[in-house]
Amino acid sequence: DAGITQSPRYKITETGRQVTLMCHQTWSHSYMFWYRQDLGHGLRLIYYSAAADITDKGEVPDGYVVSRSKTENFPLTLESATRSQTSVYFCASSDQGTKETQYFGPGTRLLVL
Amino acid sequence: GENVEQHPSTLSVQEGDSAVIKCTYSDSASNYFPWYKQELGKRPQLIIDIRSNVGEKKDQRIAVTLNKTAKHFSLHITETQPEDSAVYFCAAIYNNNDMRFGAGTRLTVKP
């Protein structure tokens, strides 16, 4: 589990500000994912990436932007944060050969005021 | 899209009893069904998974069963212990890489 890290772990921001959440993995996994976790909704997929420079939308992509210039990094940007984006954000990664088995990072708790 | 429903939302059992959590899914093409355990303030961790070519899988005190015809799968925990207390999530793969999760079951094991 130490192979996937997220930063910051906690973030408070204001409505309208841009926020970037970082995710870094050291396993050289091809696939990376961003989820948000809200009470009553479980985990919902925001975006995922199959490899560097390849990204796809998940279930709830609106208001988020991702990039994957390097295999090990998958930043998530909220271009103009809204209160509804207050959540816990989890990054995950999986190996090409077992792409369905995902390993989660420790999470970032984001509060938008 | 895929819709995964999970029941019950909360479950309380006595230590040593069994616990069963059930999930249903809507996309008949789903072929991978993992279960994650999440302790308070921690990350979700995979505890067991099953693929559509298998009906049942066991790992010590936990087992998962899958009924593809009925589109439901279940997690069974036997001889529950206080450290089994956590939130459990089922999930189903939709469209190859899009994982859809159930809303979670908060399991409490009373000593």
PDB file of C-alpha atoms in Angstrom:
ATOM      1  CA  ASP A   1       0.000   0.000   0.000  1.00  0.00           C
ATOM      2  CA  ALA A   2       2.857   2.391   0.566  1.00  0.00           C
ATOM      3  CA  GLY A   3       3.406   2.246  -3.203  1.00  0.00           C
ATOM      4  CA  ILE A   4       0.568   4.673  -3.863  1.00  0.00           C
ATOM      5  CA  THR A   5       0.499   8.060  -2.185  1.00  0.00           C
ATOM      6  CA  GLN A   6      -1.756  11.088  -2.319  1.00  0.00           C
ATOM      7  CA  SER A   7      -1.156  14.722  -1.452  1.00  0.00           C
ATOM      8  CA  PRO A   8      -2.313  16.733   0.250  1.00  0.00           C
ATOM      9  CA  ARG A   9      -4.096  14.525   2.765  1.00  0.00           C
ATOM     10  CA  TYR A  10      -6.351  17.387   3.864  1.00  0.00           C
ATOM     11  CA  LYS A  11      -7.322  20.526   1.991  1.00  0.00           C
ATOM     12  CA  ILE A  12      -9.638  23.424   2.698  1.00  0.00           C
ATOM     13  CA  THR A  13     -10.431  25.771  -0.165  1.00  0.00           C
ATOM     14  CA  GLU A  14     -13.047  28.293  -1.199  1.00  0.00           C
ATOM     15  CA  THR A  15     -15.697  28.171  -3.877  1.00  0.00           C
ATOM     16  CA  GLY A  16     -14.323  29.148  -7.281  1.00  0.00           C
ATOM     17  CA  ARG A  17     -10.697  28.330  -6.544  1.00  0.00           C
ATOM     18  CA  GLN A  18      -8.656  25.843  -8.526  1.00  0.00           C
ATOM     19  CA  VAL A  19      -7.419  22.825  -6.593  1.00  0.00           C
ATOM     20  CA  THR A  20      -5.125  20.022  -7.705  1.00  0.00           C
ATOM     21  CA  LEU A  21      -4.931  16.706  -5.916  1.00  0.00           C
ATOM     22  CA  MET A  22      -1.848  14.619  -6.549  1.00  0.00           C
ATOM     23  CA  CYS A  23      -1.490  10.871  -6.870  1.00  0.00           C
ATOM     24  CA  HIS A  24       1.788   9.000  -7.242  1.00  0.00           C
ATOM     25  CA  GLN A  25       2.440   5.269  -7.528  1.00  0.00           C
ATOM     26  CA  THR A  26       5.738   3.411  -7.586  1.00  0.00           C
ATOM     27  CA  TRP A  27       4.531   0.058  -8.925  1.00  0.00           C
ATOM     28  CA  SER A  28       4.594   1.061 -12.619  1.00  0.00           C
ATOM     29  CA  HIS A  29       0.933   0.120 -12.832  1.00  0.00           C
ATOM     30  CA  SER A  30      -0.613   1.014 -16.167  1.00  0.00           C
ATOM     31  CA  TYR A  31      -4.055   1.880 -14.880  1.00  0.00           C
ATOM     32  CA  MET A  32      -4.905   4.687 -12.490  1.00  0.00           C
ATOM     33  CA  PHE A  33      -8.262   5.846 -11.180  1.00  0.00           C
ATOM     34  CA  TRP A  34      -9.846   8.706  -9.265  1.00  0.00           C
ATOM     35  CA  TYR A  35     -12.879   8.155  -7.045  1.00  0.00           C
ATOM     36  CA  ARG A  36     -14.865  10.333  -4.724  1.00  0.00           C
ATOM     37  CA  GLN A  37     -16.515   8.947  -1.631  1.00  0.00           C
ATOM     38  CA  ASP A  38     -19.625  10.510  -0.175  1.00  0.00           C
ATOM     39  CA  LEU A  39     -21.912   9.207   2.535  1.00  0.00           C
ATOM     40  CA  GLY A  40     -24.667   7.106   1.037  1.00  0.00           C
ATOM     41  CA  HIS A  41     -23.001   6.836  -2.372  1.00  0.00           C
ATOM     42  CA  GLY A  42     -20.079   4.553  -1.787  1.00  0.00           C
ATOM     43  CA  LEU A  43     -17.255   5.249  -4.207  1.00  0.00           C
ATOM     44  CA  ARG A  44     -17.911   6.837  -7.579  1.00  0.00           C
ATOM     45  CA  LEU A  45     -15.441   6.833 -10.436  1.00  0.00           C
ATOM     46  CA  ILE A  46     -14.478  10.286 -11.719  1.00  0.00           C
ATOM     47  CA  TYR A  47     -11.819   9.518 -14.328  1.00  0.00           C
ATOM     48  CA  TYR A  48      -9.441   6.725 -15.157  1.00  0.00           C
ATOM     49  CA  SER A  49      -6.344   6.283 -17.274  1.00  0.00           C
ATOM     50  CA  ALA A  50      -5.127   3.154 -19.048  1.00  0.00           C
ATOM     51  CA  ALA A  51      -1.651   4.529 -19.757  1.00  0.00           C
ATOM     52  CA  ALA A  52       0.259   7.766 -20.095  1.00  0.00           C
ATOM     53  CA  ASP A  53      -1.654  10.281 -22.213  1.00  0.00           C
ATOM     54  CA  ILE A  54      -4.816   8.126 -22.233  1.00  0.00           C
ATOM     55  CA  THR A  55      -7.713   9.170 -20.016  1.00  0.00           C
ATOM     56  CA  ASP A  56     -11.430   8.363 -19.928  1.00  0.00           C
ATOM     57  CA  LYS A  57     -14.456   9.646 -18.090  1.00  0.00           C
ATOM     58  CA  GLY A  58     -16.066   7.664 -15.342  1.00  0.00           C
ATOM     59  CA  GLU A  59     -19.457   8.004 -13.731  1.00  0.00           C
ATOM     60  CA  VAL A  60     -19.114  11.597 -12.389  1.00  0.00           C
ATOM     61  CA  PRO A  61     -16.528  13.566 -14.454  1.00  0.00           C
ATOM     62  CA  ASP A  62     -18.196  17.001 -14.552  1.00  0.00           C
ATOM     63  CA  GLY A  63     -16.128  19.741 -12.913  1.00  0.00           C
ATOM     64  CA  TYR A  64     -12.900  17.730 -12.942  1.00  0.00           C
ATOM     65  CA  VAL A  65      -9.885  17.580 -15.223  1.00  0.00           C
ATOM     66  CA  VAL A  66      -7.130  14.964 -15.262  1.00  0.00           C
ATOM     67  CA  SER A  67      -3.834  14.466 -17.024  1.00  0.00           C
ATOM     68  CA  ARG A  68      -1.313  11.638 -17.224  1.00  0.00           C
ATOM     69  CA  SER A  69       1.971  12.832 -18.688  1.00  0.00           C
ATOM     70  CA  LYS A  70       3.948  10.238 -16.689  1.00  0.00           C
ATOM     71  CA  THR A  71       2.911   6.695 -15.823  1.00  0.00           C
ATOM     72  CA  GLU A  72       3.481   7.209 -12.104  1.00  0.00           C
ATOM     73  CA  ASN A  73       1.453  10.408 -11.662  1.00  0.00           C
ATOM     74  CA  PHE A  74      -2.250  11.101 -12.131  1.00  0.00           C
ATOM     75  CA  PRO A  75      -3.256  14.567 -10.871  1.00  0.00           C
ATOM     76  CA  LEU A  76      -6.906  15.555 -10.489  1.00  0.00           C
ATOM     77  CA  THR A  77      -7.817  19.225 -10.888  1.00  0.00           C
ATOM     78  CA  LEU A  78     -10.980  20.960  -9.792  1.00  0.00           C
ATOM     79  CA  GLU A  79     -10.909  23.989 -12.073  1.00  0.00           C
ATOM     80  CA  SER A  80     -13.471  26.012 -10.103  1.00  0.00           C
ATOM     81  CA  ALA A  81     -14.324  24.263  -6.858  1.00  0.00           C
ATOM     82  CA  THR A  82     -17.939  24.057  -5.714  1.00  0.00           C
ATOM     83  CA  ARG A  83     -19.382  23.067  -2.320  1.00  0.00           C
ATOM     84  CA  SER A  84     -20.785  19.892  -3.869  1.00  0.00           C
ATOM     85  CA  GLN A  85     -17.195  18.778  -4.491  1.00  0.00           C
ATOM     86  CA  THR A  86     -16.560  18.523  -0.754  1.00  0.00           C
ATOM     87  CA  SER A  87     -15.682  14.864  -0.430  1.00  0.00           C
ATOM     88  CA  VAL A  88     -12.978  12.305   0.234  1.00  0.00           C
ATOM     89  CA  TYR A  89     -10.991  11.586  -2.912  1.00  0.00           C
ATOM     90  CA  PHE A  90      -9.246   8.278  -3.453  1.00  0.00           C
ATOM     91  CA  CYS A  91      -6.722   7.485  -6.117  1.00  0.00           C
ATOM     92  CA  ALA A  92      -6.185   3.854  -7.126  1.00  0.00           C
ATOM     93  CA  SER A  93      -3.975   1.898  -9.494  1.00  0.00           C
ATOM     94  CA  SER A  94      -3.937  -1.549 -11.043  1.00  0.00           C
ATOM     95  CA  ASP A  95      -1.554  -3.658 -13.026  1.00  0.00           C
ATOM     96  CA  GLN A  96      -2.144  -4.270 -16.731  1.00  0.00           C
ATOM     97  CA  GLY A  97      -2.352  -7.986 -16.251  1.00  0.00           C
ATOM     98  CA  THR A  98      -4.857  -7.828 -13.420  1.00  0.00           C
ATOM     99  CA  LYS A  99      -6.401  -4.549 -14.298  1.00  0.00           C
ATOM    100  CA  GLU A 100      -9.526  -5.109 -12.312  1.00  0.00           C
ATOM    101  CA  THR A 101      -7.728  -5.499  -8.966  1.00  0.00           C
ATOM    102  CA  GLN A 102      -7.302  -1.955  -7.720  1.00  0.00           C
ATOM    103  CA  TYR A 103      -5.079  -0.716  -4.896  1.00  0.00           C
ATOM    104  CA  PHE A 104      -6.164   2.474  -3.208  1.00  0.00           C
ATOM    105  CA  GLY A 105      -4.183   5.405  -1.905  1.00  0.00           C
ATOM    106  CA  PRO A 106      -4.797   6.850   1.584  1.00  0.00           C
ATOM    107  CA  GLY A 107      -7.275   9.478   0.373  1.00  0.00           C
ATOM    108  CA  THR A 108      -7.515  13.281   0.364  1.00  0.00           C
ATOM    109  CA  ARG A 109     -10.200  14.926   2.454  1.00  0.00           C
ATOM    110  CA  LEU A 110     -11.340  18.100   0.654  1.00  0.00           C
ATOM    111  CA  LEU A 111     -13.575  20.764   2.136  1.00  0.00           C
ATOM    112  CA  VAL A 112     -14.908  23.509  -0.126  1.00  0.00           C
ATOM    113  CA  LEU A 113     -16.263  26.505   1.780  1.00  0.00           C
TER     114      LEU A 113
ATOM    115  CA  GLY B   1     -24.973   2.281 -17.066  1.00  0.00           C
ATOM    116  CA  GLU B   2     -24.235  -0.217 -14.351  1.00  0.00           C
ATOM    117  CA  ASN B   3     -26.204   0.018 -11.127  1.00  0.00           C
ATOM    118  CA  VAL B   4     -25.058  -1.884  -8.048  1.00  0.00           C
ATOM    119  CA  GLU B   5     -27.404  -2.180  -5.097  1.00  0.00           C
ATOM    120  CA  GLN B   6     -26.190  -3.400  -1.729  1.00  0.00           C
ATOM    121  CA  HIS B   7     -28.137  -4.648   1.296  1.00  0.00           C
ATOM    122  CA  PRO B   8     -28.341  -4.220   4.192  1.00  0.00           C
ATOM    123  CA  SER B   9     -26.903  -0.770   4.828  1.00  0.00           C
ATOM    124  CA  THR B  10     -26.148  -1.702   8.428  1.00  0.00           C
ATOM    125  CA  LEU B  11     -25.643  -5.090  10.021  1.00  0.00           C
ATOM    126  CA  SER B  12     -24.990  -5.939  13.639  1.00  0.00           C
ATOM    127  CA  VAL B  13     -24.013  -9.456  14.714  1.00  0.00           C
ATOM    128  CA  GLN B  14     -22.727 -11.155  17.819  1.00  0.00           C
ATOM    129  CA  GLU B  15     -19.128 -12.296  17.813  1.00  0.00           C
ATOM    130  CA  GLY B  16     -18.940 -15.812  16.396  1.00  0.00           C
ATOM    131  CA  ASP B  17     -22.080 -15.457  14.301  1.00  0.00           C
ATOM    132  CA  SER B  18     -22.125 -15.300  10.499  1.00  0.00           C
ATOM    133  CA  ALA B  19     -22.730 -12.169   8.437  1.00  0.00           C
ATOM    134  CA  VAL B  20     -24.130 -12.031   4.917  1.00  0.00           C
ATOM    135  CA  ILE B  21     -24.143  -8.995   2.637  1.00  0.00           C
ATOM    136  CA  LYS B  22     -25.925  -9.081  -0.703  1.00  0.00           C
ATOM    137  CA  CYS B  23     -25.489  -7.116  -3.910  1.00  0.00           C
ATOM    138  CA  THR B  24     -27.320  -7.002  -7.205  1.00  0.00           C
ATOM    139  CA  TYR B  25     -26.096  -5.545 -10.474  1.00  0.00           C
ATOM    140  CA  SER B  26     -27.791  -4.542 -13.685  1.00  0.00           C
ATOM    141  CA  ASP B  27     -25.256  -5.006 -16.508  1.00  0.00           C
ATOM    142  CA  SER B  28     -25.255  -8.639 -17.650  1.00  0.00           C
ATOM    143  CA  ALA B  29     -21.837  -8.066 -19.264  1.00  0.00           C
ATOM    144  CA  SER B  30     -20.178  -7.474 -15.875  1.00  0.00           C
ATOM    145  CA  ASN B  31     -17.564 -10.152 -15.294  1.00  0.00           C
ATOM    146  CA  TYR B  32     -15.620  -9.141 -12.196  1.00  0.00           C
ATOM    147  CA  PHE B  33     -17.015  -8.653  -8.688  1.00  0.00           C
ATOM    148  CA  PRO B  34     -14.678  -7.502  -5.906  1.00  0.00           C
ATOM    149  CA  TRP B  35     -15.413  -6.856  -2.257  1.00  0.00           C
ATOM    150  CA  TYR B  36     -13.618  -4.141  -0.328  1.00  0.00           C
ATOM    151  CA  LYS B  37     -13.320  -3.565   3.402  1.00  0.00           C
ATOM    152  CA  GLN B  38     -12.872  -0.046   4.713  1.00  0.00           C
ATOM    153  CA  GLU B  39     -12.060   0.693   8.337  1.00  0.00           C
ATOM    154  CA  LEU B  40     -12.850   4.089   9.752  1.00  0.00           C
ATOM    155  CA  GLY B  41     -10.596   6.762   8.242  1.00  0.00           C
ATOM    156  CA  LYS B  42      -8.688   4.235   6.153  1.00  0.00           C
ATOM    157  CA  ARG B  43      -8.520   3.336   2.483  1.00  0.00           C
ATOM    158  CA  PRO B  44     -10.651   0.565   0.946  1.00  0.00           C
ATOM    159  CA  GLN B  45      -8.813  -2.737   0.749  1.00  0.00           C
ATOM    160  CA  LEU B  46      -9.665  -5.703  -1.431  1.00  0.00           C
ATOM    161  CA  ILE B  47     -10.637  -8.734   0.648  1.00  0.00           C
ATOM    162  CA  ILE B  48     -11.938 -11.136  -1.993  1.00  0.00           C
ATOM    163  CA  ASP B  49     -13.088 -11.104  -5.586  1.00  0.00           C
ATOM    164  CA  ILE B  50     -14.857 -13.426  -7.987  1.00  0.00           C
ATOM    165  CA  ARG B  51     -15.022 -13.650 -11.739  1.00  0.00           C
ATOM    166  CA  SER B  52     -17.997 -14.656 -13.809  1.00  0.00           C
ATOM    167  CA  ASN B  53     -16.666 -18.114 -14.666  1.00  0.00           C
ATOM    168  CA  VAL B  54     -16.739 -19.127 -10.990  1.00  0.00           C
ATOM    169  CA  GLY B  55     -19.782 -19.605  -8.745  1.00  0.00           C
ATOM    170  CA  GLU B  56     -18.100 -19.525  -5.360  1.00  0.00           C
ATOM    171  CA  LYS B  57     -14.747 -18.607  -3.870  1.00  0.00           C
ATOM    172  CA  LYS B  58     -13.507 -19.039  -0.303  1.00  0.00           C
ATOM    173  CA  ASP B  59     -10.618 -17.561   1.632  1.00  0.00           C
ATOM    174  CA  GLN B  60     -10.529 -18.726   5.234  1.00  0.00           C
ATOM    175  CA  ARG B  61     -13.538 -17.166   6.982  1.00  0.00           C
ATOM    176  CA  ILE B  62     -14.818 -15.229   3.994  1.00  0.00           C
ATOM    177  CA  ALA B  63     -16.572 -16.479   0.890  1.00  0.00           C
ATOM    178  CA  VAL B  64     -18.289 -14.936  -2.068  1.00  0.00           C
ATOM    179  CA  THR B  65     -21.015 -16.511  -4.175  1.00  0.00           C
ATOM    180  CA  LEU B  66     -22.162 -15.386  -7.595  1.00  0.00           C
ATOM    181  CA  ASN B  67     -25.409 -16.075  -9.414  1.00  0.00           C
ATOM    182  CA  LYS B  68     -25.021 -14.681 -12.931  1.00  0.00           C
ATOM    183  CA  THR B  69     -28.520 -15.639 -13.993  1.00  0.00           C
ATOM    184  CA  ALA B  70     -30.082 -13.666 -11.187  1.00  0.00           C
ATOM    185  CA  LYS B  71     -27.342 -11.000 -11.319  1.00  0.00           C
ATOM    186  CA  HIS B  72     -26.533 -11.084  -7.652  1.00  0.00           C
ATOM    187  CA  PHE B  73     -23.522 -11.905  -5.516  1.00  0.00           C
ATOM    188  CA  SER B  74     -23.025 -12.190  -1.782  1.00  0.00           C
ATOM    189  CA  LEU B  75     -20.285 -11.928   0.828  1.00  0.00           C
ATOM    190  CA  HIS B  76     -20.322 -14.414   3.673  1.00  0.00           C
ATOM    191  CA  ILE B  77     -18.227 -13.973   6.799  1.00  0.00           C
ATOM    192  CA  THR B  78     -18.234 -16.852   9.267  1.00  0.00           C
ATOM    193  CA  GLU B  79     -17.111 -16.857  12.904  1.00  0.00           C
ATOM    194  CA  THR B  80     -17.127 -13.080  12.988  1.00  0.00           C
ATOM    195  CA  GLN B  81     -14.641 -11.246  15.191  1.00  0.00           C
ATOM    196  CA  PRO B  82     -14.649  -7.657  16.486  1.00  0.00           C
ATOM    197  CA  GLU B  83     -11.889  -6.779  13.993  1.00  0.00           C
ATOM    198  CA  ASP B  84     -14.306  -7.617  11.175  1.00  0.00           C
ATOM    199  CA  SER B  85     -16.202  -4.438  12.113  1.00  0.00           C
ATOM    200  CA  ALA B  86     -15.911  -2.069   9.133  1.00  0.00           C
ATOM    201  CA  VAL B  87     -17.780  -0.862   6.070  1.00  0.00           C
ATOM    202  CA  TYR B  88     -17.908  -3.390   3.260  1.00  0.00           C
ATOM    203  CA  PHE B  89     -18.400  -2.436  -0.379  1.00  0.00           C
ATOM    204  CA  CYS B  90     -19.307  -4.645  -3.282  1.00  0.00           C
ATOM    205  CA  ALA B  91     -18.510  -3.597  -6.834  1.00  0.00           C
ATOM    206  CA  ALA B  92     -18.985  -4.675 -10.417  1.00  0.00           C
ATOM    207  CA  ILE B  93     -16.960  -3.844 -13.479  1.00  0.00           C
ATOM    208  CA  TYR B  94     -18.883  -1.934 -16.100  1.00  0.00           C
ATOM    209  CA  ASN B  95     -17.563  -1.431 -19.593  1.00  0.00           C
ATOM    210  CA  ASN B  96     -14.175  -3.048 -18.950  1.00  0.00           C
ATOM    211  CA  ASN B  97     -12.588  -0.565 -16.539  1.00  0.00           C
ATOM    212  CA  ASP B  98     -15.378   1.459 -14.997  1.00  0.00           C
ATOM    213  CA  MET B  99     -15.925   0.043 -11.512  1.00  0.00           C
ATOM    214  CA  ARG B 100     -19.330   0.708  -9.940  1.00  0.00           C
ATOM    215  CA  PHE B 101     -19.656   0.347  -6.183  1.00  0.00           C
ATOM    216  CA  GLY B 102     -22.555  -0.389  -3.906  1.00  0.00           C
ATOM    217  CA  ALA B 103     -23.369   2.165  -1.212  1.00  0.00           C
ATOM    218  CA  GLY B 104     -21.734   0.055   1.500  1.00  0.00           C
ATOM    219  CA  THR B 105     -22.716  -2.019   4.543  1.00  0.00           C
ATOM    220  CA  ARG B 106     -21.597  -1.004   8.010  1.00  0.00           C
ATOM    221  CA  LEU B 107     -20.905  -4.243   9.879  1.00  0.00           C
ATOM    222  CA  THR B 108     -20.650  -4.155  13.661  1.00  0.00           C
ATOM    223  CA  VAL B 109     -19.493  -7.264  15.491  1.00  0.00           C
ATOM    224  CA  LYS B 110     -20.399  -7.120  19.167  1.00  0.00           C
ATOM    225  CA  PRO B 111     -18.086  -8.917  21.579  1.00  0.00           C
TER     226      PRO B 111
END
